[in-house]
Structure formats: structure tokens, C-alpha cells
């Protein structure tokens, strides 16, 4: 396990990614936020950080952000503005200070000689940028990327220089169905090739991938995104329910924390159909 | 400067008045990468029930102005798991470990207390009276003096020599009356406040922000409410009070002590910065000096009218 550290870091750059897109429920904006590199000894793609601006009362709590890229000088996050906290992140400027703790949680499996299918949807592409950077044999990787906004809003160009990228733009429910159909088809192909699959994106998409992985019996990892408050496993806010295949039989069928047992899970070890339905009385 | 805080002489003496609050610090081990947990006054661990509990539906957390709304539903692996697998890993010889007890039946409170009281690694028991309903009355245990006293009395009987802390929430008719009733029922200490029930909604989606609709509000938003309760209760009872609610800085600790708290528990501040509680412990002596506080016992409850 990589021991996380808490650091106060300086923002070195924050640039919009693509043009803002006008959507029925408001503007869609994307940013690449660059921070000075924390003094991490190591990290794994799929891991995340908790991020909070150091000053400003309007954002009291931190937010989990997937690590997009780490270079010798910097830590890069890919942010889609979805609410007040991400809006505040979008307004961070060079020189601003942030509190970061990480790297947190589990990372994606990386097998040099195994055909590896990356399935990404929307902002779920973020951890795969770092994955493609770090993989010792990028020729064994290919990515299927589904997006409802223009591809210029996502860091696909930089990735396409290193790995094979198949990009599907869906503007209608029918086109979204087509994306899911192609995803299942690619998974079947990777099963035949003895490969593995890694997926990141919104929950409805991950649920489909989870179901396909179980049907096809393809070793598949899912990166779950849940609301989190602590990132340390203490608050129990981000639970996922395990399946009977969970490695520790004592915890099989019980909730585990996405922030510490995940966010990357093997699909067969989760039960995404199980509901945490015990309401407060 | 002497920072020690005595809650129960000989049985619950803290090296400083700063503890972690239940539900915000895990077992303590979750925060060991960020500081030395044995430097804390005490660790009040996450809520426990007799049997494993799945907890509330997702989502369970939502940010509100200066606050955090949560509904966890006491997700936990049950008391046996805690005693067998968690407690042996905790540095209980160096820092008091205080589990937080949850139940819907007085009998369950009693059984939980009996199991935990048999453990040498447990320093005291905190009875959560504000998160679950009493199966008999259908209301939170601290909703009235009778059910609150019944739960505390059951825990006290089963707890042997372990001190019993009664945790109260302010969402009741008269927190002072309930405080007096738990004192009479044998509580050694009162901690307050637990979270306050709230609701956060998303107008666009026309949905509640939490899967269980309502949740408990914590964070800086509730600090004035907590200060008021600590001030009222500390005047009404003879047992010590642990102040809980929105503490983020060493100055906040002094605020709670000024209104009568013997000790405090830091809660959701740990979510906004995992180092927060360690920084508060580190900074308390300097902040005491800044405010001319040289003796915490003399300072306690010295609020002028």
C-alpha cells in the first residue's frame, strides 16, 4: 500500500479544455488543473486525491478527483464543472494554494503482456491518460471512448499519440445504445484474446459494463465514483456492496468503502444490483 | 502548561481535552498516516451495533453552506468484529478508546455494553441517544426523559466500572431536562451535540440530495447551537460535558471550554483536512497563551454575562 500524504500545493496552471458547451441544463465546462508535484514516492493510475482550496469559506469540504497525470514537475487533474466545488476549482489561478491528500485508494491492474481494453465514458477518461503514460507496452492497449460532448473537450489527442483510440460521439439515445453495443462487442473480442478490461465513467455506464463482464466472464475492473467526504475510510459515506467473490469471506455481501477498498474494484467482486436499502427509522 | 482533562477521576483522564468525535475518525487507524493518534485526548470510534449493519442508501453525504449533511445509518461490521479485529490493532494503552453504542432496543444497548465493558482496551462507553429510535416509543431515545434514562441506565448496569457518556442531540423539547435525567440515570459524562436533522434538495432533479431523504447536519453551521447546549447543560448538571459541533481550530476548543465544557470532540473538521485534529492539539498551548489562559480548570465556564 502507498502511504498517502497531506500537502499544501501551489496551482501552476488552470486552463479550459475545449469550448464551453451549451446544454439544456446549463453550460458544460472542462479544465486541466495543474498543481506542483507532491512528494509522492509512487502512485498508480486509478488512484485519486482529495482536493480543497486552502482559503475561502464557500468550499468547506474537499472533493475526490481522479489523478489524470503525474510528471516530474506536476500533478494534473481533469475537471468537469458539475457543481459549486468544481466551479470553484475552475476558478483557481496560478499561485493559489490547495490542500491535497493522496494518493488514495486502489489503482488499475497493469499487465505488460496482456491485451487491455480501456472503456471510458465522458470525464471517466481522466485516469486513463496517466495509465497510457505509464504502461510499459502501450501497443497492448486500446481505448473505446464514448462521449456526448465534442471530443475536443477531452484529452483524447494526447492519448491517441500513444495508444489506439476509438471514439464514439453519441447525441441521441440510439447512438448511446450503439456505444453500449460496441462496448460489449469489444469486451467479447478481448475475452477471446485472453485480455482484460478497465472501465471508468458514470454509474449507469459502469452498471452495463459490470453486467457485460459477468455475462462474458471477462476480467474487468471498474473505477467507482461516489460522493466522499473524508477519503480515508472513516466517514462511511462512499459504500459499495461486495459479492460472494470478495477475497475476505467475512466481508462478502457487506458494504466496503470505495475510498479505501476501491475506487478500482474487480467487477466480479462487486454486487452493483445490491441496494443499501436499510433506511433510518 | 497542564492540558490534562479529568472526566472521571482515576477512570477517564485525558492527556489533553481534544478527542475525535464518533462517525468522523473511523477507528483512529484511518488517520494514522496524517498524525500520531496517541497524541489525542481520546478516540471516540465509529458507531457500533450488536450485529453488522448495512447502513443507509446512497448517496450518504451532501455539502450544505458551512455544513455537511450525512446519513450513514450506522454502517458497521458489528461489535464482535470490532472487538476481535479492530480493537487489538488500536493503541489503547496510549490513548483512551471509547466506542459509540447504537441500538433500537434497551436490551441491545445492555448487551452491547456488556460485551464492550469486558474488554481491557475500552476506556469508556458513549451511548448514542440521538441516531436511532427506541423500538417501544418509536422516537429517538433522547426525545424524552424516560427513554433517555432507560437506555443510559441499562448501559450503566452492564458497563461495570467503565464510565458511561450519554450523547445528546438538541432536537428535543428540552435538552436540559434530558441532561438531568441521564445524569440521574447514572451517566458519568454528557457529550453534545449529535447532528441535527436536516434536508438538502436538488431543484433541477427534484430529488433529495441524500438517499434516505433526511440526514444529520454537522460542521461549522451547528457550532452556535452546540455552544448554547453545552452552556445550558453545564449549568444544569454536576457531571462533565464534552462539547461537540463544528470545532475546527484551537480557538473553537477554548470557546467550548469557556461555556463550560471539560473536553471537546472534533468531528467533520477531519473531513476538510485530515491533519486538523492534530493541528488543534499542537496549537492549543499557544492559543491558550494568546488568550491569557494559564489554567484550563479556572478558565472553564468563566463566561461573563
mmCIF file of C-alpha atoms in Angstrom, chain B residues 24-303:
data_model
loop_
_atom_site.group_PDB
_atom_site.id
_atom_site.type_symbol
_atom_site.label_atom_id
_atom_site.label_comp_id
_atom_site.label_asym_id
_atom_site.label_seq_id
_atom_site.Cartn_x
_atom_site.Cartn_y
_atom_site.Cartn_z
ATOM 1 C CA UNK B 24 -15.751 11.134 11.774
ATOM 2 C CA UNK B 25 -12.473 9.402 12.610
ATOM 3 C CA UNK B 26 -13.135 5.716 11.912
ATOM 4 C CA UNK B 27 -11.350 3.621 14.496
ATOM 5 C CA UNK B 28 -8.474 6.117 14.506
ATOM 6 C CA UNK B 29 -6.236 3.955 12.312
ATOM 7 C CA UNK B 30 -7.644 5.655 9.209
ATOM 8 C CA UNK B 31 -5.911 8.854 10.317
ATOM 9 C CA UNK B 32 -2.577 7.391 11.388
ATOM 10 C CA UNK B 33 -0.923 8.411 8.069
ATOM 11 C CA UNK B 34 -1.656 12.048 8.956
ATOM 12 C CA UNK B 35 -0.543 12.282 12.595
ATOM 13 C CA UNK B 36 0.228 10.452 15.830
ATOM 14 C CA UNK B 37 -3.171 9.303 17.099
ATOM 15 C CA UNK B 38 -1.748 8.589 20.555
ATOM 16 C CA UNK B 39 -1.307 12.358 20.988
ATOM 17 C CA UNK B 40 -5.080 12.811 21.098
ATOM 18 C CA UNK B 41 -7.004 13.118 24.358
ATOM 19 C CA UNK B 42 -9.188 10.212 23.284
ATOM 20 C CA UNK B 43 -10.672 8.460 20.284
ATOM 21 C CA UNK B 44 -14.433 8.043 20.165
ATOM 22 C CA UNK B 45 -14.775 5.420 17.452
ATOM 23 C CA UNK B 46 -17.475 4.995 14.805
ATOM 24 C CA UNK B 47 -20.954 3.858 15.811
ATOM 25 C CA UNK B 48 -21.359 0.179 16.642
ATOM 26 C CA UNK B 49 -24.409 -2.060 16.727
ATOM 27 C CA UNK B 50 -24.815 -5.557 18.102
ATOM 28 C CA UNK B 51 -24.985 -7.117 14.645
ATOM 29 C CA UNK B 52 -23.489 -5.975 11.300
ATOM 30 C CA UNK B 53 -25.472 -3.179 9.718
ATOM 31 C CA UNK B 54 -25.596 -2.258 6.001
ATOM 32 C CA UNK B 55 -26.403 1.389 6.620
ATOM 33 C CA UNK B 56 -28.344 3.961 4.623
ATOM 34 C CA UNK B 57 -28.954 4.022 0.877
ATOM 35 C CA UNK B 58 -26.565 6.059 -1.276
ATOM 36 C CA UNK B 59 -25.846 8.892 -1.609
ATOM 37 C CA UNK B 60 -25.000 9.433 2.022
ATOM 38 C CA UNK B 61 -23.236 12.783 2.092
ATOM 39 C CA UNK B 62 -24.029 16.263 0.784
ATOM 40 C CA UNK B 63 -22.372 19.612 1.340
ATOM 41 C CA UNK B 64 -24.532 22.464 2.622
ATOM 42 C CA UNK B 65 -23.487 26.029 3.480
ATOM 43 C CA UNK B 66 -20.768 25.661 6.145
ATOM 44 C CA UNK B 67 -22.162 22.250 6.903
ATOM 45 C CA UNK B 68 -22.256 18.626 5.947
ATOM 46 C CA UNK B 69 -25.463 16.629 5.740
ATOM 47 C CA UNK B 70 -24.967 12.896 6.177
ATOM 48 C CA UNK B 71 -26.984 9.764 6.627
ATOM 49 C CA UNK B 72 -24.737 6.754 7.182
ATOM 50 C CA UNK B 73 -27.257 4.639 9.084
ATOM 51 C CA UNK B 74 -24.584 3.268 11.436
ATOM 52 C CA UNK B 75 -22.967 1.085 8.785
ATOM 53 C CA UNK B 76 -20.653 -1.192 10.763
ATOM 54 C CA UNK B 77 -19.459 -4.792 10.910
ATOM 55 C CA UNK B 78 -20.953 -5.430 14.339
ATOM 56 C CA UNK B 79 -19.492 -5.387 17.829
ATOM 57 C CA UNK B 80 -17.847 -8.836 17.567
ATOM 58 C CA UNK B 81 -15.856 -7.762 14.543
ATOM 59 C CA UNK B 82 -14.772 -4.608 16.355
ATOM 60 C CA UNK B 83 -13.652 -6.484 19.458
ATOM 61 C CA UNK B 84 -11.845 -9.249 17.564
ATOM 62 C CA UNK B 85 -10.325 -7.467 14.599
ATOM 63 C CA UNK B 86 -10.198 -3.707 15.210
ATOM 64 C CA UNK B 87 -9.583 -3.168 18.919
ATOM 65 C CA UNK B 88 -6.413 -5.345 19.013
ATOM 66 C CA UNK B 89 -4.864 -3.032 16.386
ATOM 67 C CA UNK B 90 -5.592 0.159 18.335
ATOM 68 C CA UNK B 91 -3.001 1.773 20.637
ATOM 69 C CA UNK B 92 -5.390 1.559 23.598
ATOM 70 C CA UNK B 93 -2.595 1.574 26.146
ATOM 71 C CA UNK B 94 -1.577 5.043 24.964
ATOM 72 C CA UNK B 95 -4.901 6.714 24.184
ATOM 73 C CA UNK B 96 -8.398 6.122 25.616
ATOM 74 C CA UNK B 97 -10.601 4.234 23.143
ATOM 75 C CA UNK B 98 -14.299 4.983 23.520
ATOM 76 C CA UNK B 99 -16.775 3.116 21.301
ATOM 77 C CA UNK B 100 -20.107 4.692 20.375
ATOM 78 C CA UNK B 101 -23.101 2.403 21.047
ATOM 79 C CA UNK B 102 -26.255 2.305 18.901
ATOM 80 C CA UNK B 103 -29.398 0.236 19.339
ATOM 81 C CA UNK B 104 -33.142 0.213 18.817
ATOM 82 C CA UNK B 105 -33.837 -1.817 21.940
ATOM 83 C CA UNK B 106 -32.786 -1.110 25.511
ATOM 84 C CA UNK B 107 -31.853 -4.808 25.784
ATOM 85 C CA UNK B 108 -29.450 -4.420 22.835
ATOM 86 C CA UNK B 109 -27.808 -1.430 24.497
ATOM 87 C CA UNK B 110 -27.314 -3.572 27.560
ATOM 88 C CA UNK B 111 -25.829 -6.498 25.617
ATOM 89 C CA UNK B 112 -23.530 -4.206 23.618
ATOM 90 C CA UNK B 113 -22.311 -2.536 26.802
ATOM 91 C CA UNK B 114 -21.659 -5.913 28.430
ATOM 92 C CA UNK B 115 -19.541 -7.137 25.508
ATOM 93 C CA UNK B 116 -17.504 -3.928 25.303
ATOM 94 C CA UNK B 117 -17.097 -3.464 29.056
ATOM 95 C CA UNK B 118 -15.361 -6.849 29.264
ATOM 96 C CA UNK B 119 -12.532 -5.520 27.067
ATOM 97 C CA UNK B 120 -9.498 -4.060 28.843
ATOM 98 C CA UNK B 121 -8.825 -1.926 25.747
ATOM 99 C CA UNK B 122 -12.018 0.059 26.185
ATOM 100 C CA UNK B 123 -11.764 3.179 28.364
ATOM 101 C CA UNK B 124 -15.422 4.227 28.418
ATOM 102 C CA UNK B 125 -18.689 3.803 26.503
ATOM 103 C CA UNK B 126 -20.573 6.522 24.650
ATOM 104 C CA UNK B 127 -24.320 5.871 24.340
ATOM 105 C CA UNK B 128 -25.724 7.400 21.169
ATOM 106 C CA UNK B 129 -29.212 8.551 22.118
ATOM 107 C CA UNK B 130 -29.976 10.612 19.035
ATOM 108 C CA UNK B 131 -29.457 8.477 15.930
ATOM 109 C CA UNK B 132 -31.832 5.559 16.346
ATOM 110 C CA UNK B 133 -35.364 5.169 17.561
ATOM 111 C CA UNK B 134 -36.418 3.356 20.667
ATOM 112 C CA UNK B 135 -38.447 0.417 19.389
ATOM 113 C CA UNK B 136 -41.003 0.899 22.158
ATOM 114 C CA UNK B 137 -41.727 4.613 21.801
ATOM 115 C CA UNK B 138 -40.885 4.930 18.095
ATOM 116 C CA UNK B 139 -38.870 8.057 18.861
ATOM 117 C CA UNK B 140 -35.215 8.850 19.337
ATOM 118 C CA UNK B 141 -34.092 7.759 22.808
ATOM 119 C CA UNK B 142 -33.228 11.307 23.800
ATOM 120 C CA UNK B 143 -36.650 12.556 22.735
ATOM 121 C CA UNK B 144 -37.884 12.375 26.287
ATOM 122 C CA UNK B 145 -36.502 11.968 29.768
ATOM 123 C CA UNK B 146 -37.907 8.493 30.315
ATOM 124 C CA UNK B 147 -36.484 6.699 27.266
ATOM 125 C CA UNK B 148 -33.155 8.522 27.564
ATOM 126 C CA UNK B 149 -32.804 7.486 31.197
ATOM 127 C CA UNK B 150 -33.857 3.917 30.443
ATOM 128 C CA UNK B 151 -31.132 3.478 27.806
ATOM 129 C CA UNK B 152 -28.427 5.072 29.955
ATOM 130 C CA UNK B 153 -29.420 3.071 32.986
ATOM 131 C CA UNK B 154 -29.246 -0.199 31.012
ATOM 132 C CA UNK B 155 -25.762 0.640 29.715
ATOM 133 C CA UNK B 156 -24.573 1.760 33.131
ATOM 134 C CA UNK B 157 -25.680 -1.521 34.750
ATOM 135 C CA UNK B 158 -23.836 -3.579 32.126
ATOM 136 C CA UNK B 159 -20.757 -1.344 31.984
ATOM 137 C CA UNK B 160 -19.221 -2.354 35.320
ATOM 138 C CA UNK B 161 -16.570 0.196 36.207
ATOM 139 C CA UNK B 162 -16.349 1.716 32.711
ATOM 140 C CA UNK B 163 -17.521 5.320 32.602
ATOM 141 C CA UNK B 164 -20.655 5.966 30.547
ATOM 142 C CA UNK B 165 -21.002 9.007 28.301
ATOM 143 C CA UNK B 166 -24.518 9.978 27.173
ATOM 144 C CA UNK B 167 -24.578 11.711 23.784
ATOM 145 C CA UNK B 168 -27.478 14.085 23.218
ATOM 146 C CA UNK B 169 -28.823 15.931 20.212
ATOM 147 C CA UNK B 170 -30.640 19.263 20.604
ATOM 148 C CA UNK B 171 -33.695 18.199 18.630
ATOM 149 C CA UNK B 172 -35.773 17.596 21.681
ATOM 150 C CA UNK B 173 -38.213 19.585 23.751
ATOM 151 C CA UNK B 174 -35.769 20.470 26.484
ATOM 152 C CA UNK B 175 -32.169 19.302 26.334
ATOM 153 C CA UNK B 176 -31.594 20.439 29.922
ATOM 154 C CA UNK B 177 -34.325 18.163 31.277
ATOM 155 C CA UNK B 178 -32.953 15.231 29.294
ATOM 156 C CA UNK B 179 -29.438 16.036 30.525
ATOM 157 C CA UNK B 180 -30.678 15.966 34.117
ATOM 158 C CA UNK B 181 -32.445 12.651 33.510
ATOM 159 C CA UNK B 182 -29.370 10.923 32.087
ATOM 160 C CA UNK B 183 -27.297 12.264 34.972
ATOM 161 C CA UNK B 184 -29.808 10.780 37.409
ATOM 162 C CA UNK B 185 -29.722 7.501 35.444
ATOM 163 C CA UNK B 186 -26.010 7.188 36.099
ATOM 164 C CA UNK B 187 -24.276 8.864 33.156
ATOM 165 C CA UNK B 188 -20.754 9.886 34.146
ATOM 166 C CA UNK B 189 -20.336 12.389 31.310
ATOM 167 C CA UNK B 190 -22.576 14.074 28.724
ATOM 168 C CA UNK B 191 -21.439 14.736 25.168
ATOM 169 C CA UNK B 192 -23.330 17.143 22.970
ATOM 170 C CA UNK B 193 -24.346 17.804 20.349
ATOM 171 C CA UNK B 194 -25.070 14.963 17.966
ATOM 172 C CA UNK B 195 -26.114 16.008 14.476
ATOM 173 C CA UNK B 196 -29.283 17.972 13.800
ATOM 174 C CA UNK B 197 -31.791 16.528 11.317
ATOM 175 C CA UNK B 198 -31.860 18.410 8.039
ATOM 176 C CA UNK B 199 -32.801 18.161 4.381
ATOM 177 C CA UNK B 200 -30.940 19.258 1.256
ATOM 178 C CA UNK B 201 -32.611 19.171 -2.152
ATOM 179 C CA UNK B 202 -31.712 19.448 -5.828
ATOM 180 C CA UNK B 203 -34.350 21.606 -7.533
ATOM 181 C CA UNK B 204 -33.336 20.611 -11.066
ATOM 182 C CA UNK B 205 -33.601 16.906 -10.346
ATOM 183 C CA UNK B 206 -36.444 17.465 -7.833
ATOM 184 C CA UNK B 207 -34.769 14.994 -5.545
ATOM 185 C CA UNK B 208 -33.340 14.939 -2.064
ATOM 186 C CA UNK B 209 -29.540 15.078 -2.017
ATOM 187 C CA UNK B 210 -29.444 12.016 0.260
ATOM 188 C CA UNK B 211 -30.754 8.530 -0.434
ATOM 189 C CA UNK B 212 -32.567 8.486 2.887
ATOM 190 C CA UNK B 213 -34.060 11.970 2.199
ATOM 191 C CA UNK B 214 -33.135 13.500 5.558
ATOM 192 C CA UNK B 215 -29.777 13.409 7.307
ATOM 193 C CA UNK B 216 -27.785 14.806 10.193
ATOM 194 C CA UNK B 217 -26.245 18.267 9.865
ATOM 195 C CA UNK B 218 -22.751 18.821 11.251
ATOM 196 C CA UNK B 219 -19.862 21.208 10.727
ATOM 197 C CA UNK B 220 -19.348 24.912 11.443
ATOM 198 C CA UNK B 221 -23.052 25.563 10.707
ATOM 199 C CA UNK B 222 -24.061 23.928 14.013
ATOM 200 C CA UNK B 223 -21.365 25.419 16.275
ATOM 201 C CA UNK B 224 -23.548 28.170 17.814
ATOM 202 C CA UNK B 225 -26.221 25.576 18.557
ATOM 203 C CA UNK B 226 -23.635 23.314 20.201
ATOM 204 C CA UNK B 227 -22.194 26.155 22.270
ATOM 205 C CA UNK B 228 -25.666 27.059 23.515
ATOM 206 C CA UNK B 229 -26.386 23.447 24.538
ATOM 207 C CA UNK B 230 -23.050 22.990 26.308
ATOM 208 C CA UNK B 231 -23.551 26.268 28.178
ATOM 209 C CA UNK B 232 -27.099 25.336 29.279
ATOM 210 C CA UNK B 233 -26.250 21.754 30.262
ATOM 211 C CA UNK B 234 -23.050 22.568 32.126
ATOM 212 C CA UNK B 235 -25.055 24.886 34.355
ATOM 213 C CA UNK B 236 -27.737 22.275 34.988
ATOM 214 C CA UNK B 237 -25.717 19.147 35.821
ATOM 215 C CA UNK B 238 -22.746 18.263 38.010
ATOM 216 C CA UNK B 239 -21.136 15.810 35.572
ATOM 217 C CA UNK B 240 -18.588 16.931 32.944
ATOM 218 C CA UNK B 241 -19.649 17.860 29.427
ATOM 219 C CA UNK B 242 -17.807 17.064 26.170
ATOM 220 C CA UNK B 243 -18.535 19.776 23.602
ATOM 221 C CA UNK B 244 -19.074 18.607 20.020
ATOM 222 C CA UNK B 245 -20.125 20.581 16.956
ATOM 223 C CA UNK B 246 -18.203 22.472 14.298
ATOM 224 C CA UNK B 247 -14.830 22.626 16.044
ATOM 225 C CA UNK B 248 -12.110 23.452 13.516
ATOM 226 C CA UNK B 249 -9.464 25.374 15.465
ATOM 227 C CA UNK B 250 -7.840 25.586 18.887
ATOM 228 C CA UNK B 251 -9.785 28.801 19.428
ATOM 229 C CA UNK B 252 -13.010 26.827 18.947
ATOM 230 C CA UNK B 253 -11.809 24.498 21.729
ATOM 231 C CA UNK B 254 -11.433 27.475 24.053
ATOM 232 C CA UNK B 255 -14.904 28.704 23.097
ATOM 233 C CA UNK B 256 -16.417 25.397 24.228
ATOM 234 C CA UNK B 257 -14.389 25.412 27.444
ATOM 235 C CA UNK B 258 -15.380 28.999 28.139
ATOM 236 C CA UNK B 259 -19.046 27.978 28.128
ATOM 237 C CA UNK B 260 -18.399 25.029 30.423
ATOM 238 C CA UNK B 261 -17.022 22.026 28.506
ATOM 239 C CA UNK B 262 -14.400 19.830 30.217
ATOM 240 C CA UNK B 263 -13.295 18.419 26.873
ATOM 241 C CA UNK B 264 -14.270 18.545 23.204
ATOM 242 C CA UNK B 265 -14.612 16.171 20.295
ATOM 243 C CA UNK B 266 -13.522 17.258 16.818
ATOM 244 C CA UNK B 267 -15.858 15.902 14.150
ATOM 245 C CA UNK B 268 -16.246 16.676 10.479
ATOM 246 C CA UNK B 269 -13.240 19.058 10.516
ATOM 247 C CA UNK B 270 -11.228 15.891 9.902
ATOM 248 C CA UNK B 271 -13.008 15.620 6.535
ATOM 249 C CA UNK B 272 -11.913 19.058 5.374
ATOM 250 C CA UNK B 273 -8.336 18.453 6.472
ATOM 251 C CA UNK B 274 -7.058 15.106 7.801
ATOM 252 C CA UNK B 275 -4.438 16.976 9.831
ATOM 253 C CA UNK B 276 -6.997 19.256 11.521
ATOM 254 C CA UNK B 277 -7.285 17.424 14.848
ATOM 255 C CA UNK B 278 -3.504 17.024 15.182
ATOM 256 C CA UNK B 279 -3.009 20.718 14.424
ATOM 257 C CA UNK B 280 -5.593 21.664 17.061
ATOM 258 C CA UNK B 281 -3.731 19.597 19.684
ATOM 259 C CA UNK B 282 -0.433 21.144 18.622
ATOM 260 C CA UNK B 283 -1.731 24.708 18.610
ATOM 261 C CA UNK B 284 -3.774 24.659 21.820
ATOM 262 C CA UNK B 285 -0.939 25.710 24.178
ATOM 263 C CA UNK B 286 -0.012 28.726 22.022
ATOM 264 C CA UNK B 287 -3.657 29.749 21.615
ATOM 265 C CA UNK B 288 -4.170 29.471 25.399
ATOM 266 C CA UNK B 289 -1.203 31.779 25.841
ATOM 267 C CA UNK B 290 -2.562 34.188 23.246
ATOM 268 C CA UNK B 291 -5.838 34.474 25.183
ATOM 269 C CA UNK B 292 -4.147 34.635 28.589
ATOM 270 C CA UNK B 293 -5.408 31.210 29.692
ATOM 271 C CA UNK B 294 -2.895 29.654 32.078
ATOM 272 C CA UNK B 295 -5.187 27.214 33.900
ATOM 273 C CA UNK B 296 -7.903 25.384 31.941
ATOM 274 C CA UNK B 297 -9.761 24.390 35.139
ATOM 275 C CA UNK B 298 -10.012 28.024 36.192
ATOM 276 C CA UNK B 299 -10.924 29.141 32.681
ATOM 277 C CA UNK B 300 -13.693 26.575 32.260
ATOM 278 C CA UNK B 301 -17.170 28.072 32.463
ATOM 279 C CA UNK B 302 -15.857 31.571 33.053
ATOM 280 C CA UNK B 303 -18.222 33.122 30.511
#
